[in-house]
Amino acid sequence: YDGNKRYIPDFLIRTSEGLAFIIEIKFRKQLADCEVLRKAEAASIFLGKKGVGYCLVDEDGFSVKDMKTVPVAEGLKLFLRTKLRTQGFINFKDLYDFFDGPPNDTVFDQLQSLALNYPEKIRYTTKLEHTGDIKNPFKFDFWFGLAK
């Protein structure tokens, strides 16, 4: 990816026929993260030259290809167009205000679907921090905005 970091895959699968596959697993909300996708593309190209398959999925096996097919609600599209025109990005507060409470996971699927289908126009980035709390071990944040 950048030549300076070592890559350790989540799973290496070897079949009895001699085929090899790397499976990389991310949280569902991270599948369309632009950094994750850059790393996945670099890994796929590098491994492909060595005859090794590569697959990026979430914990349930949902892939980037699956994410691209998620339909986006018209009301959400209208909200996003308006917000992107006025401020250039969307954050948790914007979604919280729009939905009158915390957005559900399907909203993030829809945001990612748009980012995957319009990569020249939209960027989706995520941040996952360890909290040290056993009940809530991660804090998730995101940025959805116009590509620069």
Short mmCIF file of C-alpha atoms in Angstrom, two decimals:
data_model
loop_
_atom_site.label_atom_id
_atom_site.label_comp_id
_atom_site.label_asym_id
_atom_site.label_seq_id
_atom_site.Cartn_x
_atom_site.Cartn_y
_atom_site.Cartn_z
CA TYR A 1 0.00 0.00 0.00
CA ASP A 2 2.59 2.57 0.99
CA GLY A 3 5.69 0.37 1.04
CA ASN A 4 6.49 1.18 4.66
CA LYS A 5 4.09 -1.02 6.58
CA ARG A 6 3.92 -4.74 7.07
CA TYR A 7 0.60 -6.39 6.24
CA ILE A 8 -0.80 -9.22 8.33
CA PRO A 9 -4.07 -10.57 6.91
CA ASP A 10 -6.97 -11.69 9.07
CA PHE A 11 -7.17 -15.09 7.36
CA LEU A 12 -5.17 -17.07 4.83
CA ILE A 13 -7.13 -19.93 3.32
CA ARG A 14 -5.49 -22.68 1.30
CA THR A 15 -7.67 -25.18 -0.51
CA SER A 16 -6.84 -28.82 -1.16
CA GLU A 17 -6.53 -27.85 -4.85
CA GLY A 18 -3.67 -25.49 -3.95
CA LEU A 19 -5.57 -22.21 -4.28
CA ALA A 20 -4.89 -19.47 -1.73
CA PHE A 21 -7.14 -16.61 -0.58
CA ILE A 22 -6.66 -13.75 1.83
CA ILE A 23 -9.78 -12.70 3.72
CA GLU A 24 -9.72 -9.24 5.30
CA ILE A 25 -12.52 -8.46 7.76
CA LYS A 26 -13.63 -4.97 8.75
CA PHE A 27 -16.56 -3.66 10.75
CA ARG A 28 -19.57 -3.14 8.47
CA LYS A 29 -19.41 0.65 8.86
CA GLN A 30 -15.81 0.62 7.58
CA LEU A 31 -16.19 -1.24 4.27
CA ALA A 32 -16.26 1.92 2.11
CA ASP A 33 -13.68 3.88 4.11
CA CYS A 34 -11.39 5.42 1.49
CA GLU A 35 -8.23 4.32 3.36
CA VAL A 36 -9.52 0.75 3.72
CA LEU A 37 -10.32 0.66 -0.01
CA ARG A 38 -6.86 1.98 -0.98
CA LYS A 39 -5.19 -0.70 1.12
CA ALA A 40 -7.53 -3.38 -0.26
CA GLU A 41 -6.78 -2.38 -3.85
CA ALA A 42 -3.02 -2.45 -3.22
CA ALA A 43 -3.28 -5.86 -1.50
CA SER A 44 -5.46 -7.24 -4.29
CA ILE A 45 -3.01 -6.15 -6.99
CA PHE A 46 0.05 -7.39 -5.10
CA LEU A 47 -1.52 -10.72 -4.16
CA GLY A 48 -3.08 -11.19 -7.60
CA LYS A 49 0.39 -11.07 -9.17
CA LYS A 50 1.31 -13.95 -6.86
CA GLY A 51 -1.81 -15.95 -7.74
CA VAL A 52 -3.50 -15.30 -4.38
CA GLY A 53 -7.13 -14.14 -4.18
CA TYR A 54 -8.21 -11.27 -1.94
CA CYS A 55 -11.61 -10.55 -0.39
CA LEU A 56 -12.70 -7.65 1.84
CA VAL A 57 -15.83 -8.43 3.89
CA ASP A 58 -17.55 -7.50 7.13
CA GLU A 59 -18.01 -9.84 10.08
CA ASP A 60 -21.07 -11.40 8.37
CA GLY A 61 -19.47 -11.90 4.95
CA PHE A 62 -21.10 -8.79 3.43
CA SER A 63 -18.74 -7.49 0.72
CA VAL A 64 -17.97 -4.18 -0.93
CA LYS A 65 -19.80 -5.48 -4.01
CA ASP A 66 -22.86 -6.12 -1.81
CA MET A 67 -22.56 -2.64 -0.29
CA LYS A 68 -22.64 -1.01 -3.73
CA THR A 69 -26.12 -2.45 -4.34
CA VAL A 70 -27.71 -1.01 -1.18
CA PRO A 71 -30.55 1.31 -2.26
CA VAL A 72 -30.51 4.87 -0.90
CA ALA A 73 -33.77 6.40 0.32
CA GLU A 74 -34.88 9.46 -1.65
CA GLY A 75 -35.36 11.51 1.52
CA LEU A 76 -31.80 10.79 2.59
CA LYS A 77 -30.49 11.68 -0.88
CA LEU A 78 -32.26 15.04 -0.75
CA PHE A 79 -30.90 15.76 2.75
CA LEU A 80 -27.36 14.81 1.68
CA ARG A 81 -27.48 16.96 -1.46
CA THR A 82 -28.65 19.95 0.56
CA LYS A 83 -26.05 19.52 3.32
CA LEU A 84 -23.20 18.86 0.90
CA ARG A 85 -24.07 22.01 -1.05
CA THR A 86 -24.18 24.16 2.09
CA GLN A 87 -21.35 22.76 4.22
CA GLY A 88 -19.51 20.23 2.05
CA PHE A 89 -19.68 17.33 4.52
CA ILE A 90 -21.96 15.34 6.83
CA ASN A 91 -21.22 14.28 10.41
CA PHE A 92 -22.99 12.52 13.29
CA LYS A 93 -24.69 15.69 14.50
CA ASP A 94 -26.19 16.27 11.05
CA LEU A 95 -27.58 12.74 10.90
CA TYR A 96 -28.77 12.90 14.51
CA ASP A 97 -30.68 16.11 13.75
CA PHE A 98 -32.12 14.75 10.48
CA PHE A 99 -33.35 11.50 12.04
CA ASP A 100 -34.34 13.09 15.35
CA GLY A 101 -32.07 10.65 17.15
CA PRO A 102 -29.15 8.36 16.41
CA PRO A 103 -29.02 7.01 12.86
CA ASN A 104 -29.37 3.24 12.49
CA ASP A 105 -26.86 1.01 10.73
CA THR A 106 -28.80 0.98 7.46
CA VAL A 107 -28.10 4.71 7.13
CA PHE A 108 -24.36 3.97 7.14
CA ASP A 109 -24.91 1.26 4.52
CA GLN A 110 -26.62 3.87 2.35
CA LEU A 111 -23.82 6.42 2.84
CA GLN A 112 -21.26 3.78 1.92
CA SER A 113 -23.26 2.74 -1.13
CA LEU A 114 -23.14 6.31 -2.40
CA ALA A 115 -19.41 6.63 -1.69
CA LEU A 116 -18.69 3.38 -3.54
CA ASN A 117 -20.86 4.28 -6.52
CA TYR A 118 -19.54 7.86 -6.83
CA PRO A 119 -15.87 7.68 -5.71
CA GLU A 120 -14.90 10.65 -7.89
CA LYS A 121 -17.43 12.85 -6.07
CA ILE A 122 -17.77 11.49 -2.51
CA ARG A 123 -15.38 10.46 0.26
CA TYR A 124 -16.31 8.35 3.28
CA THR A 125 -13.76 8.05 6.08
CA THR A 126 -14.04 6.41 9.46
CA LYS A 127 -12.23 6.47 12.75
CA LEU A 128 -12.40 3.64 15.25
CA GLU A 129 -10.93 4.25 18.69
CA HIS A 130 -10.50 1.80 21.56
CA THR A 131 -12.30 3.12 24.63
CA GLY A 132 -11.05 0.70 27.26
CA ASP A 133 -14.68 0.10 28.27
CA ILE A 134 -15.71 -3.58 28.19
CA LYS A 135 -19.36 -2.81 27.40
CA ASN A 136 -18.51 -0.33 24.61
CA PRO A 137 -14.98 -1.20 23.50
CA PHE A 138 -14.97 1.07 20.41
CA LYS A 139 -15.96 4.60 19.59
CA PHE A 140 -16.90 5.05 15.93
CA ASP A 141 -16.78 8.33 14.06
CA PHE A 142 -17.10 9.14 10.36
CA TRP A 143 -16.85 11.89 7.78
CA PHE A 144 -18.90 11.90 4.58
CA GLY A 145 -18.15 14.67 2.16
CA LEU A 146 -17.25 15.96 -1.23
CA ALA A 147 -14.07 14.60 -2.80
CA LYS A 148 -11.30 17.14 -3.13
#
